[in-house]
Amino acid sequence: MNDAVPVIAIDGPTASGKGTVAQAVAARLGYHYLDSGALYRLVGLAAVRKGIDLQDAAGLAALAASLDVRFDGDRIILGGADASDAIRTEEAGQNASRVAAVPAVRAALLRRQQAFRQPPGLVADGRDMGSVIFPDAKPKFFLTASVEARAERRVNQLKQKGNSAILADVLKELTQRDERDMNRPVAPLKCLPDAYLIDTTELSAAQAVERILDCVAKIR
Ligand code: C5P
């Protein structure tokens, strides 16, 4: 029904700057924004809180299907309580990546993500936006950066939030999460043949946003 609504897909690995860049692109175009990673983080968080084992595929899928979540501006409300900060820890990221490898969880979240496709358009940020959730997205982008640059950015983000962070630990966690996301059998993270590759190692977020907007303007 919403197939006529334009979707811009921005996929890429952890800490590639996708979130910041995708939100800015959405704001510039006046489009909606989907942070699909937040949904996997919420499933992980809710599972830990309810004591559901992260290997229990059926339990996780049921949880994902019934997840009581509301996106309220930049706040994310889970079961009536603000979970915006709780889902942003490194542990929540690792748990998200574990539950995201369960096919039934991905299936349970499919329609919820597709429902974000509303006029006048959507910028969708994740790992499988261009491959599975919105295969007709145009254009598709793959945002990446060297693992060292991504680890440094993550350390800075954590420090800004008042958390302590050790570069070597963050680098290790990030590498583990990338491995899991790229090698899982279902919806693995990959750069699609029809995606524009943007390496942000040497680019600021603002420069990445301009590149994406230039590209969007050219193909439309
Ligand atoms: O993007 P973010 O780091 O918040 O995503 C957390 C985790 O959720 C990722 O490491 C990945 O395993 C999973 N994810 C996914 N598919 C998406 C978005 C996120 O598998 N579309």
PDB file of C-alpha atoms and ligand atoms in Angstrom:
ATOM      1  CA  MET A   1       0.000   0.000   0.000  1.00  0.00           C
ATOM      2  CA  ASN A   2       2.879   2.320   0.823  1.00  0.00           C
ATOM      3  CA  ASP A   3       5.075   1.098  -2.010  1.00  0.00           C
ATOM      4  CA  ALA A   4       4.949   4.506  -3.669  1.00  0.00           C
ATOM      5  CA  VAL A   5       6.520   6.185  -0.619  1.00  0.00           C
ATOM      6  CA  PRO A   6      10.268   6.707  -1.211  1.00  0.00           C
ATOM      7  CA  VAL A   7      12.736   4.925   1.078  1.00  0.00           C
ATOM      8  CA  ILE A   8      16.441   5.672   1.434  1.00  0.00           C
ATOM      9  CA  ALA A   9      18.314   2.727   2.967  1.00  0.00           C
ATOM     10  CA  ILE A  10      21.453   3.342   5.007  1.00  0.00           C
ATOM     11  CA  ASP A  11      23.116   0.127   6.147  1.00  0.00           C
ATOM     12  CA  GLY A  12      26.510  -0.444   7.681  1.00  0.00           C
ATOM     13  CA  PRO A  13      28.473  -1.788  10.629  1.00  0.00           C
ATOM     14  CA  THR A  14      28.514  -0.644  14.230  1.00  0.00           C
ATOM     15  CA  ALA A  15      29.698   2.925  14.927  1.00  0.00           C
ATOM     16  CA  SER A  16      30.024   3.795  11.243  1.00  0.00           C
ATOM     17  CA  GLY A  17      28.135   7.018  11.936  1.00  0.00           C
ATOM     18  CA  LYS A  18      24.948   5.693  10.332  1.00  0.00           C
ATOM     19  CA  GLY A  19      22.629   6.838  13.100  1.00  0.00           C
ATOM     20  CA  THR A  20      23.796  10.459  13.161  1.00  0.00           C
ATOM     21  CA  VAL A  21      24.006  10.685   9.388  1.00  0.00           C
ATOM     22  CA  ALA A  22      20.667   8.968   8.713  1.00  0.00           C
ATOM     23  CA  GLN A  23      18.850  11.199  11.206  1.00  0.00           C
ATOM     24  CA  ALA A  24      20.349  14.320   9.652  1.00  0.00           C
ATOM     25  CA  VAL A  25      19.423  13.186   6.131  1.00  0.00           C
ATOM     26  CA  ALA A  26      15.857  12.502   7.294  1.00  0.00           C
ATOM     27  CA  ALA A  27      15.639  15.944   8.924  1.00  0.00           C
ATOM     28  CA  ARG A  28      16.963  17.699   5.799  1.00  0.00           C
ATOM     29  CA  LEU A  29      14.453  15.920   3.547  1.00  0.00           C
ATOM     30  CA  GLY A  30      11.565  16.160   6.028  1.00  0.00           C
ATOM     31  CA  TYR A  31      11.333  12.337   6.003  1.00  0.00           C
ATOM     32  CA  HIS A  32      10.546   9.893   8.790  1.00  0.00           C
ATOM     33  CA  TYR A  33      13.433   7.994  10.363  1.00  0.00           C
ATOM     34  CA  LEU A  34      13.653   4.315  11.315  1.00  0.00           C
ATOM     35  CA  ASP A  35      16.353   3.244  13.777  1.00  0.00           C
ATOM     36  CA  SER A  36      15.930  -0.506  13.228  1.00  0.00           C
ATOM     37  CA  GLY A  37      18.833  -1.340  15.555  1.00  0.00           C
ATOM     38  CA  ALA A  38      16.806   0.105  18.443  1.00  0.00           C
ATOM     39  CA  LEU A  39      14.194  -2.625  17.933  1.00  0.00           C
ATOM     40  CA  TYR A  40      16.784  -5.407  18.288  1.00  0.00           C
ATOM     41  CA  ARG A  41      18.267  -3.615  21.295  1.00  0.00           C
ATOM     42  CA  LEU A  42      14.780  -3.435  22.865  1.00  0.00           C
ATOM     43  CA  VAL A  43      14.162  -7.149  22.315  1.00  0.00           C
ATOM     44  CA  GLY A  44      17.518  -7.917  23.970  1.00  0.00           C
ATOM     45  CA  LEU A  45      16.794  -5.611  26.896  1.00  0.00           C
ATOM     46  CA  ALA A  46      13.252  -6.899  27.417  1.00  0.00           C
ATOM     47  CA  ALA A  47      14.530 -10.499  27.275  1.00  0.00           C
ATOM     48  CA  VAL A  48      17.151  -9.852  29.962  1.00  0.00           C
ATOM     49  CA  ARG A  49      14.597  -8.072  32.133  1.00  0.00           C
ATOM     50  CA  LYS A  50      12.076 -10.909  31.783  1.00  0.00           C
ATOM     51  CA  GLY A  51      14.685 -13.616  32.256  1.00  0.00           C
ATOM     52  CA  ILE A  52      14.231 -15.078  28.764  1.00  0.00           C
ATOM     53  CA  ASP A  53      17.321 -16.975  27.629  1.00  0.00           C
ATOM     54  CA  LEU A  54      19.013 -15.323  24.620  1.00  0.00           C
ATOM     55  CA  GLN A  55      19.132 -18.771  22.944  1.00  0.00           C
ATOM     56  CA  ASP A  56      15.378 -19.377  23.384  1.00  0.00           C
ATOM     57  CA  ALA A  57      14.224 -18.661  19.818  1.00  0.00           C
ATOM     58  CA  ALA A  58      10.508 -19.218  20.459  1.00  0.00           C
ATOM     59  CA  GLY A  59      10.515 -17.110  23.635  1.00  0.00           C
ATOM     60  CA  LEU A  60      12.409 -14.286  21.914  1.00  0.00           C
ATOM     61  CA  ALA A  61      10.136 -14.343  18.871  1.00  0.00           C
ATOM     62  CA  ALA A  62       7.018 -14.151  21.056  1.00  0.00           C
ATOM     63  CA  LEU A  63       8.599 -11.244  22.921  1.00  0.00           C
ATOM     64  CA  ALA A  64       9.493  -9.446  19.674  1.00  0.00           C
ATOM     65  CA  ALA A  65       5.973  -9.909  18.306  1.00  0.00           C
ATOM     66  CA  SER A  66       4.343  -8.445  21.423  1.00  0.00           C
ATOM     67  CA  LEU A  67       6.919  -5.748  22.211  1.00  0.00           C
ATOM     68  CA  ASP A  68       5.150  -2.732  23.705  1.00  0.00           C
ATOM     69  CA  VAL A  69       7.267   0.065  22.276  1.00  0.00           C
ATOM     70  CA  ARG A  70       6.601   3.674  21.358  1.00  0.00           C
ATOM     71  CA  PHE A  71       8.956   6.076  19.578  1.00  0.00           C
ATOM     72  CA  ASP A  72       8.320   9.495  21.063  1.00  0.00           C
ATOM     73  CA  GLY A  73      10.592  12.038  19.361  1.00  0.00           C
ATOM     74  CA  ASP A  74      14.083  10.995  20.398  1.00  0.00           C
ATOM     75  CA  ARG A  75      12.828   8.967  23.376  1.00  0.00           C
ATOM     76  CA  ILE A  76      12.013   5.266  23.212  1.00  0.00           C
ATOM     77  CA  ILE A  77       9.352   4.004  25.586  1.00  0.00           C
ATOM     78  CA  LEU A  78       9.299   0.297  26.458  1.00  0.00           C
ATOM     79  CA  GLY A  79       6.330  -0.957  28.461  1.00  0.00           C
ATOM     80  CA  GLY A  80       5.517   2.608  29.535  1.00  0.00           C
ATOM     81  CA  ALA A  81       9.042   3.419  30.820  1.00  0.00           C
ATOM     82  CA  ASP A  82      11.811   5.365  29.086  1.00  0.00           C
ATOM     83  CA  ALA A  83      14.419   2.871  27.829  1.00  0.00           C
ATOM     84  CA  SER A  84      16.364   5.308  25.606  1.00  0.00           C
ATOM     85  CA  ASP A  85      19.563   5.166  27.670  1.00  0.00           C
ATOM     86  CA  ALA A  86      19.308   1.546  28.821  1.00  0.00           C
ATOM     87  CA  ILE A  87      19.443   0.264  25.214  1.00  0.00           C
ATOM     88  CA  ARG A  88      22.613   2.240  24.350  1.00  0.00           C
ATOM     89  CA  THR A  89      25.142   0.380  26.524  1.00  0.00           C
ATOM     90  CA  GLU A  90      27.768  -1.926  24.991  1.00  0.00           C
ATOM     91  CA  GLU A  91      26.102  -4.878  26.694  1.00  0.00           C
ATOM     92  CA  ALA A  92      22.759  -3.969  25.109  1.00  0.00           C
ATOM     93  CA  GLY A  93      24.511  -3.805  21.719  1.00  0.00           C
ATOM     94  CA  GLN A  94      25.983  -7.274  22.167  1.00  0.00           C
ATOM     95  CA  ASN A  95      22.638  -8.691  23.308  1.00  0.00           C
ATOM     96  CA  ALA A  96      20.918  -7.028  20.348  1.00  0.00           C
ATOM     97  CA  SER A  97      23.352  -8.713  17.989  1.00  0.00           C
ATOM     98  CA  ARG A  98      22.637 -12.109  19.633  1.00  0.00           C
ATOM     99  CA  VAL A  99      18.854 -11.844  19.364  1.00  0.00           C
ATOM    100  CA  ALA A 100      19.198 -10.415  15.838  1.00  0.00           C
ATOM    101  CA  ALA A 101      20.770 -13.681  14.698  1.00  0.00           C
ATOM    102  CA  VAL A 102      17.509 -15.539  15.483  1.00  0.00           C
ATOM    103  CA  PRO A 103      15.448 -15.786  12.258  1.00  0.00           C
ATOM    104  CA  ALA A 104      12.085 -15.848  14.096  1.00  0.00           C
ATOM    105  CA  VAL A 105      12.948 -12.565  15.837  1.00  0.00           C
ATOM    106  CA  ARG A 106      13.742 -10.935  12.490  1.00  0.00           C
ATOM    107  CA  ALA A 107      10.468 -12.246  11.036  1.00  0.00           C
ATOM    108  CA  ALA A 108       8.517 -10.916  14.035  1.00  0.00           C
ATOM    109  CA  LEU A 109       9.967  -7.419  13.524  1.00  0.00           C
ATOM    110  CA  LEU A 110       9.507  -7.262   9.740  1.00  0.00           C
ATOM    111  CA  ARG A 111       6.081  -5.612   9.518  1.00  0.00           C
ATOM    112  CA  ARG A 112       6.753  -3.297  12.428  1.00  0.00           C
ATOM    113  CA  GLN A 113       9.688  -1.888  10.467  1.00  0.00           C
ATOM    114  CA  GLN A 114       7.798  -1.715   7.169  1.00  0.00           C
ATOM    115  CA  ALA A 115       5.040   0.280   8.901  1.00  0.00           C
ATOM    116  CA  PHE A 116       7.477   3.196   9.210  1.00  0.00           C
ATOM    117  CA  ARG A 117       7.142   3.713   5.449  1.00  0.00           C
ATOM    118  CA  GLN A 118       4.858   6.723   5.539  1.00  0.00           C
ATOM    119  CA  PRO A 119       4.594   9.846   3.340  1.00  0.00           C
ATOM    120  CA  PRO A 120       6.500  11.896   2.454  1.00  0.00           C
ATOM    121  CA  GLY A 121       9.336   9.359   2.784  1.00  0.00           C
ATOM    122  CA  LEU A 122      11.575   7.324   5.059  1.00  0.00           C
ATOM    123  CA  VAL A 123      15.263   7.102   5.860  1.00  0.00           C
ATOM    124  CA  ALA A 124      15.876   3.596   7.232  1.00  0.00           C
ATOM    125  CA  ASP A 125      19.045   2.803   9.178  1.00  0.00           C
ATOM    126  CA  GLY A 126      20.249  -0.728   9.936  1.00  0.00           C
ATOM    127  CA  ARG A 127      21.954  -3.829   8.545  1.00  0.00           C
ATOM    128  CA  ASP A 128      19.328  -5.262   6.179  1.00  0.00           C
ATOM    129  CA  MET A 129      17.285  -2.213   5.185  1.00  0.00           C
ATOM    130  CA  GLY A 130      18.273  -2.475   1.511  1.00  0.00           C
ATOM    131  CA  SER A 131      18.441  -6.263   1.354  1.00  0.00           C
ATOM    132  CA  VAL A 132      15.366  -7.520   3.243  1.00  0.00           C
ATOM    133  CA  ILE A 133      13.077  -4.878   4.735  1.00  0.00           C
ATOM    134  CA  PHE A 134      12.960  -2.391   1.839  1.00  0.00           C
ATOM    135  CA  PRO A 135      14.552  -4.144  -1.165  1.00  0.00           C
ATOM    136  CA  ASP A 136      13.056  -1.463  -3.465  1.00  0.00           C
ATOM    137  CA  ALA A 137      14.719   1.403  -1.517  1.00  0.00           C
ATOM    138  CA  LYS A 138      16.392   3.973  -3.740  1.00  0.00           C
ATOM    139  CA  PRO A 139      19.118   4.898  -3.321  1.00  0.00           C
ATOM    140  CA  LYS A 140      20.809   2.430  -1.004  1.00  0.00           C
ATOM    141  CA  PHE A 141      23.956   3.348   0.914  1.00  0.00           C
ATOM    142  CA  PHE A 142      26.545   1.323   2.770  1.00  0.00           C
ATOM    143  CA  LEU A 143      28.282   3.483   5.327  1.00  0.00           C
ATOM    144  CA  THR A 144      31.494   2.202   6.787  1.00  0.00           C
ATOM    145  CA  ALA A 145      34.818   3.299   8.312  1.00  0.00           C
ATOM    146  CA  SER A 146      37.979   1.574   9.469  1.00  0.00           C
ATOM    147  CA  VAL A 147      37.495  -0.476  12.620  1.00  0.00           C
ATOM    148  CA  GLU A 148      39.969   1.787  14.459  1.00  0.00           C
ATOM    149  CA  ALA A 149      38.063   4.947  13.533  1.00  0.00           C
ATOM    150  CA  ARG A 150      34.795   3.344  14.579  1.00  0.00           C
ATOM    151  CA  ALA A 151      36.220   2.210  17.927  1.00  0.00           C
ATOM    152  CA  GLU A 152      37.560   5.710  18.608  1.00  0.00           C
ATOM    153  CA  ARG A 153      34.166   7.236  17.838  1.00  0.00           C
ATOM    154  CA  ARG A 154      32.444   4.775  20.128  1.00  0.00           C
ATOM    155  CA  VAL A 155      34.896   5.536  22.965  1.00  0.00           C
ATOM    156  CA  ASN A 156      34.227   9.271  22.541  1.00  0.00           C
ATOM    157  CA  GLN A 157      30.460   8.701  22.556  1.00  0.00           C
ATOM    158  CA  LEU A 158      30.703   6.629  25.750  1.00  0.00           C
ATOM    159  CA  LYS A 159      32.920   9.225  27.435  1.00  0.00           C
ATOM    160  CA  GLN A 160      30.563  12.041  26.469  1.00  0.00           C
ATOM    161  CA  LYS A 161      27.818  10.157  28.278  1.00  0.00           C
ATOM    162  CA  GLY A 162      30.007   9.970  31.373  1.00  0.00           C
ATOM    163  CA  ASN A 163      30.939   6.276  30.962  1.00  0.00           C
ATOM    164  CA  SER A 164      34.512   5.046  31.160  1.00  0.00           C
ATOM    165  CA  ALA A 165      35.760   3.177  28.094  1.00  0.00           C
ATOM    166  CA  ILE A 166      38.995   1.428  27.154  1.00  0.00           C
ATOM    167  CA  LEU A 167      39.843   1.557  23.454  1.00  0.00           C
ATOM    168  CA  ALA A 168      41.195  -2.021  23.311  1.00  0.00           C
ATOM    169  CA  ASP A 169      38.009  -3.420  24.906  1.00  0.00           C
ATOM    170  CA  VAL A 170      35.736  -1.420  22.639  1.00  0.00           C
ATOM    171  CA  LEU A 171      37.741  -2.509  19.587  1.00  0.00           C
ATOM    172  CA  LYS A 172      37.365  -6.151  20.609  1.00  0.00           C
ATOM    173  CA  GLU A 173      33.601  -5.884  21.215  1.00  0.00           C
ATOM    174  CA  LEU A 174      33.043  -4.052  17.982  1.00  0.00           C
ATOM    175  CA  THR A 175      34.990  -6.656  16.012  1.00  0.00           C
ATOM    176  CA  GLN A 176      32.992  -9.470  17.636  1.00  0.00           C
ATOM    177  CA  ARG A 177      29.708  -7.768  16.827  1.00  0.00           C
ATOM    178  CA  ASP A 178      30.753  -7.127  13.195  1.00  0.00           C
ATOM    179  CA  GLU A 179      31.749 -10.790  12.809  1.00  0.00           C
ATOM    180  CA  ARG A 180      28.410 -11.971  14.165  1.00  0.00           C
ATOM    181  CA  ASP A 181      26.419  -9.506  12.033  1.00  0.00           C
ATOM    182  CA  MET A 182      28.320 -10.350   8.824  1.00  0.00           C
ATOM    183  CA  ASN A 183      28.417 -14.108   9.214  1.00  0.00           C
ATOM    184  CA  ARG A 184      24.922 -14.988  10.403  1.00  0.00           C
ATOM    185  CA  PRO A 185      22.910 -17.078   7.943  1.00  0.00           C
ATOM    186  CA  VAL A 186      19.886 -14.751   7.993  1.00  0.00           C
ATOM    187  CA  ALA A 187      20.060 -11.150   6.710  1.00  0.00           C
ATOM    188  CA  PRO A 188      23.838 -10.789   7.111  1.00  0.00           C
ATOM    189  CA  LEU A 189      25.363  -7.336   6.920  1.00  0.00           C
ATOM    190  CA  LYS A 190      26.861  -6.812   3.465  1.00  0.00           C
ATOM    191  CA  CYS A 191      27.403  -4.101   0.913  1.00  0.00           C
ATOM    192  CA  LEU A 192      24.885  -4.765  -1.858  1.00  0.00           C
ATOM    193  CA  PRO A 193      25.925  -4.487  -5.508  1.00  0.00           C
ATOM    194  CA  ASP A 194      23.376  -1.676  -6.006  1.00  0.00           C
ATOM    195  CA  ALA A 195      24.463   0.312  -2.916  1.00  0.00           C
ATOM    196  CA  TYR A 196      26.687   3.390  -2.860  1.00  0.00           C
ATOM    197  CA  LEU A 197      29.661   2.754  -0.614  1.00  0.00           C
ATOM    198  CA  ILE A 198      30.610   5.701   1.604  1.00  0.00           C
ATOM    199  CA  ASP A 199      33.753   5.352   3.700  1.00  0.00           C
ATOM    200  CA  THR A 200      33.538   7.857   6.557  1.00  0.00           C
ATOM    201  CA  THR A 201      37.025   7.177   8.002  1.00  0.00           C
ATOM    202  CA  GLU A 202      38.191  10.575   6.747  1.00  0.00           C
ATOM    203  CA  LEU A 203      34.778  12.263   6.548  1.00  0.00           C
ATOM    204  CA  SER A 204      32.861  14.264   9.130  1.00  0.00           C
ATOM    205  CA  ALA A 205      29.204  13.407   9.672  1.00  0.00           C
ATOM    206  CA  ALA A 206      28.273  16.662   7.911  1.00  0.00           C
ATOM    207  CA  GLN A 207      30.334  15.684   4.842  1.00  0.00           C
ATOM    208  CA  ALA A 208      28.740  12.235   4.737  1.00  0.00           C
ATOM    209  CA  VAL A 209      25.287  13.857   4.882  1.00  0.00           C
ATOM    210  CA  GLU A 210      26.156  16.124   1.915  1.00  0.00           C
ATOM    211  CA  ARG A 211      27.391  13.133  -0.128  1.00  0.00           C
ATOM    212  CA  ILE A 212      24.178  11.274   0.492  1.00  0.00           C
ATOM    213  CA  LEU A 213      21.995  14.287  -0.322  1.00  0.00           C
ATOM    214  CA  ASP A 214      23.975  14.905  -3.557  1.00  0.00           C
ATOM    215  CA  CYS A 215      23.421  11.333  -4.573  1.00  0.00           C
ATOM    216  CA  VAL A 216      19.712  11.463  -3.760  1.00  0.00           C
ATOM    217  CA  ALA A 217      19.331  14.669  -5.767  1.00  0.00           C
ATOM    218  CA  LYS A 218      21.118  13.111  -8.775  1.00  0.00           C
ATOM    219  CA  ILE A 219      18.951  10.039  -9.024  1.00  0.00           C
ATOM    220  CA  ARG A 220      15.642  11.864  -8.574  1.00  0.00           C
TER     221      ARG A 220
HETATM  222  O1  C5P B   1      22.612  -0.306  14.821  1.00  0.00           O
HETATM  223  P1  C5P B   1      22.777  -0.826  16.227  1.00  0.00           P
HETATM  224  O2  C5P B   1      24.201  -0.897  16.668  1.00  0.00           O
HETATM  225  O3  C5P B   1      21.905  -0.125  17.205  1.00  0.00           O
HETATM  226  O4  C5P B   1      22.238  -2.327  16.144  1.00  0.00           O
HETATM  227  C1  C5P B   1      22.383  -3.222  17.214  1.00  0.00           C
HETATM  228  C2  C5P B   1      22.448  -4.642  16.681  1.00  0.00           C
HETATM  229  O5  C5P B   1      21.174  -4.978  16.117  1.00  0.00           O
HETATM  230  C3  C5P B   1      23.448  -4.860  15.548  1.00  0.00           C
HETATM  231  O6  C5P B   1      24.727  -5.226  16.021  1.00  0.00           O
HETATM  232  C4  C5P B   1      22.807  -5.970  14.734  1.00  0.00           C
HETATM  233  O7  C5P B   1      23.154  -7.232  15.213  1.00  0.00           O
HETATM  234  C5  C5P B   1      21.328  -5.788  14.963  1.00  0.00           C
HETATM  235  N1  C5P B   1      20.648  -5.204  13.826  1.00  0.00           N
HETATM  236  C6  C5P B   1      20.252  -6.049  12.818  1.00  0.00           C
HETATM  237  N2  C5P B   1      19.549  -5.563  11.769  1.00  0.00           N
HETATM  238  C7  C5P B   1      19.238  -4.265  11.696  1.00  0.00           C
HETATM  239  C8  C5P B   1      19.664  -3.374  12.701  1.00  0.00           C
HETATM  240  C9  C5P B   1      20.385  -3.869  13.761  1.00  0.00           C
HETATM  241  O8  C5P B   1      20.556  -7.234  12.846  1.00  0.00           O
HETATM  242  N3  C5P B   1      18.510  -3.840  10.675  1.00  0.00           N
END
